[in-house]
Amino acid sequence: MAEEQMTDTEQTAQTEQLSAAVTATDGIRVVTLTGEIDHHTGDTLRHALDASGVSHPRVVVDMRQVTFMDSSGINIFIAAHHALSQADGWLRLAAPTETIMRTLSIVGVDAVIECRETLHHALKN
């Protein structure tokens, strides 16, 4: 898969506890997160997931380096999933750590948003 940097809308955001790098691979927006997702870092995540103005947006979130997520993150992912679905697109979560996957499973997010074991698998149709 050819990896390309986004030029017009490339975004890199960072707070004290969360950084989000946005790139594109084969037309799929890839959001790579590092750090903690909580009430204080939610705007960074929300901004990184925003694909408004894109037809059929496809977004994969690489969660390998997410160390913590509370209900704020869950709510943001659910809202993004709905927005992307309404735009005839999709959201996938890639490589969540065991702790993060447990949180996603307990609240049932994994039944709503597709979670894949690796970024490579998430980028495949």
XYZ file of N, CA and C in Angstrom, residues 70-112:
129
model
N -11.144 6.926 28.614
C -12.338 6.925 29.453
C -13.579 7.090 28.573
N -14.701 7.345 29.198
C -15.966 7.438 28.459
C -15.978 8.586 27.457
N -15.147 9.589 27.654
C -15.066 10.686 26.679
C -14.650 10.158 25.314
N -13.641 9.298 25.305
C -13.180 8.708 24.053
C -14.238 7.847 23.401
N -14.921 7.072 24.214
C -15.988 6.218 23.690
C -17.064 7.069 23.019
N -17.470 8.136 23.683
C -18.494 9.022 23.121
C -18.029 9.672 21.821
N -16.767 10.071 21.760
C -16.233 10.702 20.551
C -16.196 9.689 19.404
N -15.763 8.464 19.688
C -15.735 7.438 18.642
C -17.138 7.109 18.136
N -18.111 7.008 19.032
C -19.494 6.722 18.617
C -20.025 7.863 17.743
N -19.787 9.106 18.149
C -20.243 10.258 17.364
C -19.572 10.276 15.987
N -18.277 9.991 15.944
C -17.559 9.962 14.665
C -18.079 8.837 13.778
N -18.338 7.686 14.380
C -18.891 6.547 13.625
C -20.212 6.935 12.974
N -21.088 7.584 13.731
C -22.387 8.007 13.184
C -22.204 9.035 12.066
N -21.332 10.016 12.284
C -21.110 11.054 11.266
C -20.521 10.453 9.990
N -19.565 9.556 10.140
C -18.944 8.938 8.970
C -19.932 8.025 8.245
N -20.739 7.292 8.993
C -21.747 6.415 8.380
C -22.776 7.227 7.605
N -23.191 8.357 8.164
C -24.161 9.213 7.482
C -23.588 9.787 6.194
N -22.264 9.920 6.129
C -21.608 10.416 4.917
C -21.220 9.262 3.990
N -21.813 8.087 4.246
C -21.560 6.883 3.452
C -20.102 6.437 3.542
N -19.521 6.596 4.727
C -18.153 6.168 4.978
C -18.105 5.196 6.141
N -16.921 5.014 6.718
C -16.788 4.115 7.851
C -15.610 4.504 8.741
N -15.637 3.935 9.949
C -14.579 4.121 10.948
C -14.147 2.748 11.423
N -12.839 2.535 11.499
C -12.294 1.301 12.059
C -11.240 1.661 13.100
N -11.193 0.863 14.156
C -10.168 1.027 15.174
C -9.145 -0.083 14.975
N -7.871 0.289 14.945
C -6.809 -0.675 14.673
C -5.893 -0.832 15.877
N -5.569 -2.070 16.169
C -4.550 -2.440 17.146
C -4.741 -1.851 18.541
N -5.976 -1.872 19.071
C -6.119 -1.380 20.443
C -5.378 -2.307 21.405
N -4.778 -1.727 22.426
C -4.094 -2.541 23.429
C -5.120 -3.397 24.163
N -4.642 -4.352 24.904
C -5.544 -5.247 25.639
C -6.452 -4.465 26.589
N -5.891 -3.498 27.270
C -6.672 -2.684 28.209
C -7.745 -1.876 27.495
N -7.377 -1.252 26.388
C -8.333 -0.448 25.620
C -9.395 -1.351 25.011
N -8.999 -2.501 24.483
C -9.966 -3.437 23.886
C -10.953 -3.926 24.933
N -10.479 -4.147 26.135
C -11.373 -4.579 27.219
C -12.429 -3.499 27.482
N -12.015 -2.263 27.524
C -12.966 -1.150 27.723
C -13.971 -1.106 26.580
N -13.489 -1.222 25.349
C -14.383 -1.206 24.179
C -15.382 -2.359 24.239
N -14.930 -3.521 24.667
C -15.800 -4.702 24.755
C -16.831 -4.580 25.868
N -16.410 -4.079 27.014
C -17.316 -3.968 28.168
C -18.518 -3.092 27.826
N -18.273 -1.992 27.129
C -19.372 -1.074 26.806
C -20.023 -1.387 25.455
N -19.505 -2.372 24.737
C -20.127 -2.802 23.494
C -19.743 -2.018 22.258
N -18.726 -1.177 22.349
C -18.307 -0.399 21.185
C -17.819 -1.322 20.074
N -17.186 -2.423 20.436
C -16.669 -3.346 19.424
C -17.778 -4.007 18.610
N -19.010 -3.942 19.100
C -20.153 -4.469 18.342
C -20.696 -3.425 17.360
N -20.301 -2.162 17.555
C -20.786 -1.066 16.714
C -19.712 -0.604 15.731
